[in-house]
Structure formats: C-alpha cells, structure tokens
CSV table of N, CA and C in Angstrom, one decimal:
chain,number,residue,atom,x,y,z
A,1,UNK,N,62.8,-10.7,-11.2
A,1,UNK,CA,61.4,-10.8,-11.6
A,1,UNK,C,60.6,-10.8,-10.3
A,2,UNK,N,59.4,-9.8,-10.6
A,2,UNK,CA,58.7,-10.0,-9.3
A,2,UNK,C,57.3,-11.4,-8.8
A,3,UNK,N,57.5,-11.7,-7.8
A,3,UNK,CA,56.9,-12.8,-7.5
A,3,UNK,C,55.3,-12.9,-7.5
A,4,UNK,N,54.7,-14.0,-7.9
A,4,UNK,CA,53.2,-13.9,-7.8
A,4,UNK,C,52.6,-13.7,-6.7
A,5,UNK,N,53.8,-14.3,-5.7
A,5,UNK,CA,52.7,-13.6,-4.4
A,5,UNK,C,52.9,-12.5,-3.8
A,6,UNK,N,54.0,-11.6,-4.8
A,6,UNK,CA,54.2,-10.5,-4.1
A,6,UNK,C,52.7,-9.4,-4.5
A,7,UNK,N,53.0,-10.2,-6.5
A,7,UNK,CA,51.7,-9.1,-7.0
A,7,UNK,C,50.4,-9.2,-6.0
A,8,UNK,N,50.3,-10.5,-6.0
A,8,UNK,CA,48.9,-10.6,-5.3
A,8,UNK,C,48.9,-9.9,-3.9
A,9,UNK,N,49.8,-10.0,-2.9
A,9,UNK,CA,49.7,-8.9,-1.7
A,9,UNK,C,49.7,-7.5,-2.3
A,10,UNK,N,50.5,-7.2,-2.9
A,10,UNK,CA,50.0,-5.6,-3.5
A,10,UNK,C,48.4,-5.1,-3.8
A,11,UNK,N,48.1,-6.3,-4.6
A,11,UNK,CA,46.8,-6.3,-5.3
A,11,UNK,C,45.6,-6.1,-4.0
A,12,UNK,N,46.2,-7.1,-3.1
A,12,UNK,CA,45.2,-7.2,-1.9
A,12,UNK,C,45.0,-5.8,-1.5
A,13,UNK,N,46.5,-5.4,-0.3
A,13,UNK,CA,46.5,-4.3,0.0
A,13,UNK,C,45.7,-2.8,-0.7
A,14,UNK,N,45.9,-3.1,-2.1
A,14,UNK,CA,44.9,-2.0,-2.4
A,14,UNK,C,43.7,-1.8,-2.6
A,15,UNK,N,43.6,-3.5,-2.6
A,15,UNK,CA,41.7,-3.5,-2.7
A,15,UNK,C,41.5,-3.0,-1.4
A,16,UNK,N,41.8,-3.4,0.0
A,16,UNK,CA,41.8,-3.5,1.1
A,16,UNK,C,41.5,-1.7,1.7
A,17,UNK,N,42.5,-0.7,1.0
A,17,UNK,CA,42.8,0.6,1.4
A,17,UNK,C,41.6,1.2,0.2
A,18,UNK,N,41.7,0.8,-0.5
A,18,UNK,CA,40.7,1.7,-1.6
A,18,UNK,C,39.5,1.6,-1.2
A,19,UNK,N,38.9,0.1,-0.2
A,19,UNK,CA,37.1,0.7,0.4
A,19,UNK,C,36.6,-0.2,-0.6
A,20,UNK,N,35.1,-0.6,-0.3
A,20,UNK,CA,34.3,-1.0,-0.5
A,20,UNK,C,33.7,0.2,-1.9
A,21,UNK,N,33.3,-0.9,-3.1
A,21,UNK,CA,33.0,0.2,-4.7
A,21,UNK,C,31.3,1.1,-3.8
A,22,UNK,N,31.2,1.8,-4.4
A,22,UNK,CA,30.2,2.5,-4.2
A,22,UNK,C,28.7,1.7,-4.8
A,23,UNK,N,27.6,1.9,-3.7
A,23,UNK,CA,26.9,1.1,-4.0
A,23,UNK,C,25.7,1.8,-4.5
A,24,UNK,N,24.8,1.8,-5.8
A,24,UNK,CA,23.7,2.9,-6.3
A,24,UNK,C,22.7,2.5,-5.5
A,25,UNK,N,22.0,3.2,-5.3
A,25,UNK,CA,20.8,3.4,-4.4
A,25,UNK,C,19.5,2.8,-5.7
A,26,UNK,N,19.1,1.5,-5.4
A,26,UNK,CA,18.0,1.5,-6.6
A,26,UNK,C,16.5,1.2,-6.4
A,27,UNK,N,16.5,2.6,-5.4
A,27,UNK,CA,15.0,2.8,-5.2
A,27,UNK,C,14.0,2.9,-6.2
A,28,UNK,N,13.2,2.2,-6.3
A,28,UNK,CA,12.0,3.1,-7.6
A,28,UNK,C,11.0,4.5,-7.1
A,29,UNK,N,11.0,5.0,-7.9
A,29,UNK,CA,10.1,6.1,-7.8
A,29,UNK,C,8.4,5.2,-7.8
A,30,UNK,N,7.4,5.6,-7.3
A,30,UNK,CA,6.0,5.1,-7.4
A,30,UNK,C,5.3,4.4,-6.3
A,31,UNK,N,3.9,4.2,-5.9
A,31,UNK,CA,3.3,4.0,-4.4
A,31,UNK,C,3.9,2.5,-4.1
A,32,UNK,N,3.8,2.9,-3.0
A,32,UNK,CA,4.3,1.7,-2.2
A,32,UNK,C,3.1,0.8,-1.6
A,33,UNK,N,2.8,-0.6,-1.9
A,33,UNK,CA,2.1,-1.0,-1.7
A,33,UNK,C,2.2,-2.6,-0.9
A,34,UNK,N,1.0,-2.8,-0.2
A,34,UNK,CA,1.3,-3.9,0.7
A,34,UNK,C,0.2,-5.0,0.4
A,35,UNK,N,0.4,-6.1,0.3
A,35,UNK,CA,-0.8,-7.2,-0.1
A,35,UNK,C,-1.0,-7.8,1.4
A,36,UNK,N,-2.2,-7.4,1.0
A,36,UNK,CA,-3.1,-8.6,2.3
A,36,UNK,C,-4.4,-9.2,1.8
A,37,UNK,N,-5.0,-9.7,2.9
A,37,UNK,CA,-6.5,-10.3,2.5
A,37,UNK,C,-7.6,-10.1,3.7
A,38,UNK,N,-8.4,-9.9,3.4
A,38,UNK,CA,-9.9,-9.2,3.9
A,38,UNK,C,-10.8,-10.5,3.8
A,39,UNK,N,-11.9,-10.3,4.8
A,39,UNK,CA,-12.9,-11.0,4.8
A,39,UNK,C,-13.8,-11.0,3.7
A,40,UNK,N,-13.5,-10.7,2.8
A,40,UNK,CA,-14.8,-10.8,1.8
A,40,UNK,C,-14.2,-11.9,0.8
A,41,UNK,N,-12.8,-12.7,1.4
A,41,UNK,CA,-12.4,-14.0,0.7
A,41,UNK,C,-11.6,-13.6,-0.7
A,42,UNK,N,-11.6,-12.3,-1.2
A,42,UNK,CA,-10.7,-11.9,-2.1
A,42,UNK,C,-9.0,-12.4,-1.7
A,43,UNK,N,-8.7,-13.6,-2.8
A,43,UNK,CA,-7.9,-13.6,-2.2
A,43,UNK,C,-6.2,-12.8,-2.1
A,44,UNK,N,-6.0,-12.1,-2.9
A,44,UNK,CA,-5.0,-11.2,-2.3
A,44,UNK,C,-5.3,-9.4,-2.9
A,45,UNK,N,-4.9,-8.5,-2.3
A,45,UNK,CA,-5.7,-7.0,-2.7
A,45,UNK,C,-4.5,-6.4,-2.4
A,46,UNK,N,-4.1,-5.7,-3.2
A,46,UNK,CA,-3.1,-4.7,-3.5
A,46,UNK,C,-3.6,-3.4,-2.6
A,47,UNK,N,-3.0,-2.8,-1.8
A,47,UNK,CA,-3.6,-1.8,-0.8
A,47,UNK,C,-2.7,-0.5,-1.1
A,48,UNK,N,-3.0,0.4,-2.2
A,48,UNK,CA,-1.8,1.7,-2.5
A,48,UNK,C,-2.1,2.3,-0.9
A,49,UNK,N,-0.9,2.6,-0.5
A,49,UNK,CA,-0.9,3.4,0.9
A,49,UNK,C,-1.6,4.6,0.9
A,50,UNK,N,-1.4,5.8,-0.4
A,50,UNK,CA,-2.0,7.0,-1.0
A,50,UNK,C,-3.3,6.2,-0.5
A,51,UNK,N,-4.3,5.4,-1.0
A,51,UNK,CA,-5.7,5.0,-0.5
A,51,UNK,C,-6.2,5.1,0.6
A,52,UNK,N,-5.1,4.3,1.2
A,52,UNK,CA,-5.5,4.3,2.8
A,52,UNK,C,-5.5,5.1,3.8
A,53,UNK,N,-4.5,5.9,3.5
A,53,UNK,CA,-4.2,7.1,3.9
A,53,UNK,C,-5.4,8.2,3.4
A,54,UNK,N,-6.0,8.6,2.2
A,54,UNK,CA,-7.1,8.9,2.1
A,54,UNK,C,-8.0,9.0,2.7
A,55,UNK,N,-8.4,7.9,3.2
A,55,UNK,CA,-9.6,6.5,3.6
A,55,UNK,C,-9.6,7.5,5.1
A,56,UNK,N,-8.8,6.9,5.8
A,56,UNK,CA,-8.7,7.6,6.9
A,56,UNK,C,-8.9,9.1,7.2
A,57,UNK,N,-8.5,10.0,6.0
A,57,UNK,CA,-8.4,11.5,6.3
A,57,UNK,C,-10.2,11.9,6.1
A,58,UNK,N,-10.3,10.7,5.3
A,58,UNK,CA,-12.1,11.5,5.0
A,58,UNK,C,-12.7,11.1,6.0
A,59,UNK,N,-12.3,9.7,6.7
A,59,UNK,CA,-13.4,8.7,8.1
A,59,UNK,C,-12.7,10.2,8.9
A,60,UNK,N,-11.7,10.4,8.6
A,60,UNK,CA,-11.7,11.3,10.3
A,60,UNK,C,-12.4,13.4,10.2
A,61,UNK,N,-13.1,13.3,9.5
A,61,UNK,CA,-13.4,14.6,8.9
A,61,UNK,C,-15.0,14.2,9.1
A,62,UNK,N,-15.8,13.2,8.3
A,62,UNK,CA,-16.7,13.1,7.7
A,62,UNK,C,-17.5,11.8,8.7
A,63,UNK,N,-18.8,12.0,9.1
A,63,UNK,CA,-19.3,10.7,9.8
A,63,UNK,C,-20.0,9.8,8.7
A,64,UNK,N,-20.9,10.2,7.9
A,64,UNK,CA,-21.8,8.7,7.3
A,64,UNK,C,-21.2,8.9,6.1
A,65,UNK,N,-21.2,7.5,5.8
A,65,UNK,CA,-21.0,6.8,5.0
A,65,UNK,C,-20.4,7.5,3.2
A,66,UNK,N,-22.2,8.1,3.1
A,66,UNK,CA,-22.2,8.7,1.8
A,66,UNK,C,-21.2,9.8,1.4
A,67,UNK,N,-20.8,10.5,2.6
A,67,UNK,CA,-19.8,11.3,2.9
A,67,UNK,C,-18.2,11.5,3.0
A,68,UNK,N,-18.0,10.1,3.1
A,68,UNK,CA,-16.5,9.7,3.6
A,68,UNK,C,-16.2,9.0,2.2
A,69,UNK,N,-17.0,8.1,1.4
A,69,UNK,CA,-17.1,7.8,0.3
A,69,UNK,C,-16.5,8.9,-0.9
A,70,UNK,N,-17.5,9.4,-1.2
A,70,UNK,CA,-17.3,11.2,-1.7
A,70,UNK,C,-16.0,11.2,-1.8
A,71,UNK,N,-15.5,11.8,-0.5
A,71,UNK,CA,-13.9,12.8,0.2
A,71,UNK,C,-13.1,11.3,-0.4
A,72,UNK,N,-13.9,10.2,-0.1
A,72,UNK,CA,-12.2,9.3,-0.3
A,72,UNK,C,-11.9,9.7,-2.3
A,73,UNK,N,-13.0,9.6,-2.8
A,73,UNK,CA,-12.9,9.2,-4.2
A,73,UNK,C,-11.9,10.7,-4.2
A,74,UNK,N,-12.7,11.9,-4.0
A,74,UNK,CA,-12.0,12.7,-4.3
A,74,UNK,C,-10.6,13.1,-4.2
A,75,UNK,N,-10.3,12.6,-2.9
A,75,UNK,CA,-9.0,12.9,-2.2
A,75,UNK,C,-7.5,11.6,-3.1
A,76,UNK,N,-8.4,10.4,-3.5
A,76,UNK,CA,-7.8,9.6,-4.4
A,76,UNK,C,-7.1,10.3,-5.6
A,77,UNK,N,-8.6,10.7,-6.2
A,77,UNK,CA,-8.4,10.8,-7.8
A,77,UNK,C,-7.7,12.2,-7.8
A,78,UNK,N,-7.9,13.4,-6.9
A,78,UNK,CA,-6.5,14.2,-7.2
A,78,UNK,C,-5.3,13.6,-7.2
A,79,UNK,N,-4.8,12.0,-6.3
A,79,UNK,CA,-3.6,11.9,-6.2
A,79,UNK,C,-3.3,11.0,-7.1
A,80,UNK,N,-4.6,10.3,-7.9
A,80,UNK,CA,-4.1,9.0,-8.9
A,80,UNK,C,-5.5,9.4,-10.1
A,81,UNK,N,-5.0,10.6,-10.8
A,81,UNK,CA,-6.1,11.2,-11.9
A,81,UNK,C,-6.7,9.9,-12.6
A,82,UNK,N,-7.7,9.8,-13.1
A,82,UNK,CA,-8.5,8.5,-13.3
A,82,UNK,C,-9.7,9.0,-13.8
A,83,UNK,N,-10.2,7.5,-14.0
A,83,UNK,CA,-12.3,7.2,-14.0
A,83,UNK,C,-12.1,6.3,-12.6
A,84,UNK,N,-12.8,6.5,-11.6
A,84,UNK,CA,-12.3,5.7,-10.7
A,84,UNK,C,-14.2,6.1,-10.1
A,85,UNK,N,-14.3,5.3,-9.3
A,85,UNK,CA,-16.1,4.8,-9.0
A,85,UNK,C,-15.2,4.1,-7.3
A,86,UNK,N,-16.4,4.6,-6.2
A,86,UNK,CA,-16.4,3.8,-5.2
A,86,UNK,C,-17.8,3.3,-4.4
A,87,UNK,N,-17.5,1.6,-4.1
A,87,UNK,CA,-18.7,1.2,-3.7
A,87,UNK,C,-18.8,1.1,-2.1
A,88,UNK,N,-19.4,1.2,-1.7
A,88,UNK,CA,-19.2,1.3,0.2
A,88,UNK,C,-20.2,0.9,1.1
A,89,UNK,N,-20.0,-0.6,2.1
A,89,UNK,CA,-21.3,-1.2,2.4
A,89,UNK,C,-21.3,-2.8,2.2
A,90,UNK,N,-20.4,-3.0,1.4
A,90,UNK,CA,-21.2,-4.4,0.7
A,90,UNK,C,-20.7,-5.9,1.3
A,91,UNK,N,-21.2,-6.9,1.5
A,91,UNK,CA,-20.8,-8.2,2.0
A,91,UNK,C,-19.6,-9.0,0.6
A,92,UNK,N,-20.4,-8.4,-0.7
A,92,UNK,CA,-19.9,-9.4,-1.8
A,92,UNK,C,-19.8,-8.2,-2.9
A,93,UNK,N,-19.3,-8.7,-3.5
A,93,UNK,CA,-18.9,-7.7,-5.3
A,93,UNK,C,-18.1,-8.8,-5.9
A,94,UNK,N,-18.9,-8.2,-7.3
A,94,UNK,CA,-18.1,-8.4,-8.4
A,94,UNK,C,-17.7,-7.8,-9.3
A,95,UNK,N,-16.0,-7.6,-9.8
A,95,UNK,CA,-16.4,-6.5,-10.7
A,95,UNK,C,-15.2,-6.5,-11.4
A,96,UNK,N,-15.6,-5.8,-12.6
A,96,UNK,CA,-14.4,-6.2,-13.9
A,96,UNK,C,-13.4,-4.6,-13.7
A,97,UNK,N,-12.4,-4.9,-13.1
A,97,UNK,CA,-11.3,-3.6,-13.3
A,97,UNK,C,-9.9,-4.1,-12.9
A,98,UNK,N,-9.0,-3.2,-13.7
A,98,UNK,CA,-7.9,-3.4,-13.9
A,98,UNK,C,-7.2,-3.0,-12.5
A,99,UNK,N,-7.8,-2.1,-11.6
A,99,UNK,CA,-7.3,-1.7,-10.5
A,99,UNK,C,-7.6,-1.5,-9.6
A,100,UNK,N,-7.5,-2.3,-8.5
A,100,UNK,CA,-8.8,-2.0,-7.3
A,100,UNK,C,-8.1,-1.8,-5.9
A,101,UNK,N,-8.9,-1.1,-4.8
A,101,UNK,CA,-7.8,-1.2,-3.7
A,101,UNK,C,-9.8,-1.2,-2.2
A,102,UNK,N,-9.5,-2.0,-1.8
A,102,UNK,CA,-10.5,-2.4,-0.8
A,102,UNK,C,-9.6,-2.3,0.5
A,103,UNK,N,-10.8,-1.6,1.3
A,103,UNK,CA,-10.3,-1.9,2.6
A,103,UNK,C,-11.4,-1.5,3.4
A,104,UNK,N,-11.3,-1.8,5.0
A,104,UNK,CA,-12.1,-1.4,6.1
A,104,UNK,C,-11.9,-0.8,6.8
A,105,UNK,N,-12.8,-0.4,7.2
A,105,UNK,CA,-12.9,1.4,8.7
A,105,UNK,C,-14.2,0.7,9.5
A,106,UNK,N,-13.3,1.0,10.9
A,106,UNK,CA,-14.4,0.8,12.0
A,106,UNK,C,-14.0,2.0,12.5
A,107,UNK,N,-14.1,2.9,12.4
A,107,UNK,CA,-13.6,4.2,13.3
A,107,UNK,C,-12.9,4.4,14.6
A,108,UNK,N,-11.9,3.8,14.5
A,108,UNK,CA,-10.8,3.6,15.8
A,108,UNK,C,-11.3,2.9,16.6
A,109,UNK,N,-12.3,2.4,16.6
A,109,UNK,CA,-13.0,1.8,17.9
A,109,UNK,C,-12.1,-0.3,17.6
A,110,UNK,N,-11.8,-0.6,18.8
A,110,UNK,CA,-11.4,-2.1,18.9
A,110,UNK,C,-12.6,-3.1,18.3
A,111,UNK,N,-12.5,-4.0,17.7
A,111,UNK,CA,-13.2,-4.8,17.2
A,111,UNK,C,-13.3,-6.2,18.1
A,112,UNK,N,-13.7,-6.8,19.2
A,112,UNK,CA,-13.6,-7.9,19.9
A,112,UNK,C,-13.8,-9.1,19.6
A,113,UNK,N,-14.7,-9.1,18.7
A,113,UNK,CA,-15.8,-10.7,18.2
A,113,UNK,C,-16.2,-10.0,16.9
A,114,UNK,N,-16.3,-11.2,16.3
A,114,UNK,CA,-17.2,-11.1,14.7
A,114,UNK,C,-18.8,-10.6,14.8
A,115,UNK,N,-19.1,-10.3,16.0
A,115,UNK,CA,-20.3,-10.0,15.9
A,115,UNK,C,-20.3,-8.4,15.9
A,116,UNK,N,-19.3,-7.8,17.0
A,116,UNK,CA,-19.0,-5.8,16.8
A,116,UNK,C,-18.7,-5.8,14.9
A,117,UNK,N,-17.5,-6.7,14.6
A,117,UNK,CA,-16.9,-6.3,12.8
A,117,UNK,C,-17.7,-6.0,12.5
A,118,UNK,N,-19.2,-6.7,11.9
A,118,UNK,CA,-20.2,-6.9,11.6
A,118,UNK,C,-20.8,-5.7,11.7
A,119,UNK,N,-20.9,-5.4,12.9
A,119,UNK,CA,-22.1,-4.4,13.1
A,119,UNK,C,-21.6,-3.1,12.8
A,120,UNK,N,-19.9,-2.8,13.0
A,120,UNK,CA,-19.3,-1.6,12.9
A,120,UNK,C,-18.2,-1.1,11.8
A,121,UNK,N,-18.1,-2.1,11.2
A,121,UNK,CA,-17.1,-2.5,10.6
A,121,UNK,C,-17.8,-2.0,8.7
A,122,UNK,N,-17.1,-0.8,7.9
A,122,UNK,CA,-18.0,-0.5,6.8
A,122,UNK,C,-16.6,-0.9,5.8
A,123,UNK,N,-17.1,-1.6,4.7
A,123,UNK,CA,-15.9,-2.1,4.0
A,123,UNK,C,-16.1,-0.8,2.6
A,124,UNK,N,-15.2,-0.7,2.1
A,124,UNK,CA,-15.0,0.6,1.0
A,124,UNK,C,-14.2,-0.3,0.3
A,125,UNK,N,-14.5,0.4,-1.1
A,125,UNK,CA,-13.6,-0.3,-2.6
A,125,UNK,C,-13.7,0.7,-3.3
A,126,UNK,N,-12.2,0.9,-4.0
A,126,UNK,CA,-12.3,1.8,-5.1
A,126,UNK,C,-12.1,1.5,-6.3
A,127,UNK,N,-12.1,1.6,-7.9
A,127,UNK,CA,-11.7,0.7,-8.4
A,127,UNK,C,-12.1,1.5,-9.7
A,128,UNK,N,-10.9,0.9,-11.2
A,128,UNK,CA,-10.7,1.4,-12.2
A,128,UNK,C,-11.7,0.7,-13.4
C-alpha cells in the first residue's frame, strides 16, 4: 500500500512542474476615469479622460473662450453621443444632471499664487 506521504510528494511535485493555473485578464471595456476636487468646493468630480483630452485639443486649436467651448462640446459628443450643454467662466453652478465632468485650463502657462488662477485660470463643465 502506498504511503500518504508518498501521495502527497507526488501531488506536490506536479503542482510544482505543471506552473502556476492561468490567470484571465479582467479588464473592463469603458473610460477610464480619475476623481479629484477643484476649487469650486464640489466635493468629488468624476473627470472621463475622453473630456480632458478634448478640453485640451480645442484650448490648443482655438483661443477665446466661446470657441474652445463649441470644439470641446463637439469633440465630446462625437465620442459620448448625448444631449450634453457646456457652461464656461463661472465661480459657482448649480445644476441637476446625471453626468458631469468639470475641469480647468490656464493654457500651459504656470499658475504661482491665487491671484494669476484667478485671473487666468477659465473653469469649463460639461454636463447631461
């Protein structure tokens, strides 16, 4: 009769040579998004990257305001089809939607003191 610790060293040995089980990859499909908080005291804002990344492509194309606005909505809603509205400028909002992504653009320029933010600093929100 064979012994229990012989089974179990067999047993070992071939866990040992067979490897480590295969492990599924359980990525999700869908944007990847990062929470932070902004001066306007909201306390936490979901930031889809697709936005920001927008945000950017229109500030680096387009100089005022009314313009970069526009390109962002647009350049969004091809990538996240929608009713989607953007406000741009504001100290305070309030507003009833299920989906929002806020952020700010000073146009590459360094921000040193609360007094440059202020003066340079244009906050943008988009929202469902």
């Amino acid at each position: 009769m064979i012994s229990t610790n012989l089974i179990f060293e067999i047993l070992l040995i071939g866990c040992v040579l067979a490897g480590p089980s295969p492990v599924k990859d359980d990525k999700k499909d869908g944007p990847v998004i990062i929470q932070a908080t902004n001066n306007t005291q909201v306390p936490r804002i979901l930031y889809t990257v697709d936005a920001v990344e927008s945000l950017r492509q229109a500030f680096s194309v387009y100089a005022d305001e009314s313009s970069i606005a526009s390109a962002y909505l647009e350049i969004f809603t091809v990538k996240h089809p929608g009713n989607w509205s953007v406000v741009v400028g504001y100290t305070t909002i309030i507003s009833k939607s299920n989906i929002y992504i806020e952020t700010q653009v000073n146009g590459g320029a360094t921000l040193t003191s609360d007094k440059d933010k202020k003066a340079t600093a244009v906050l943008y929100r988009i929202f469902n």
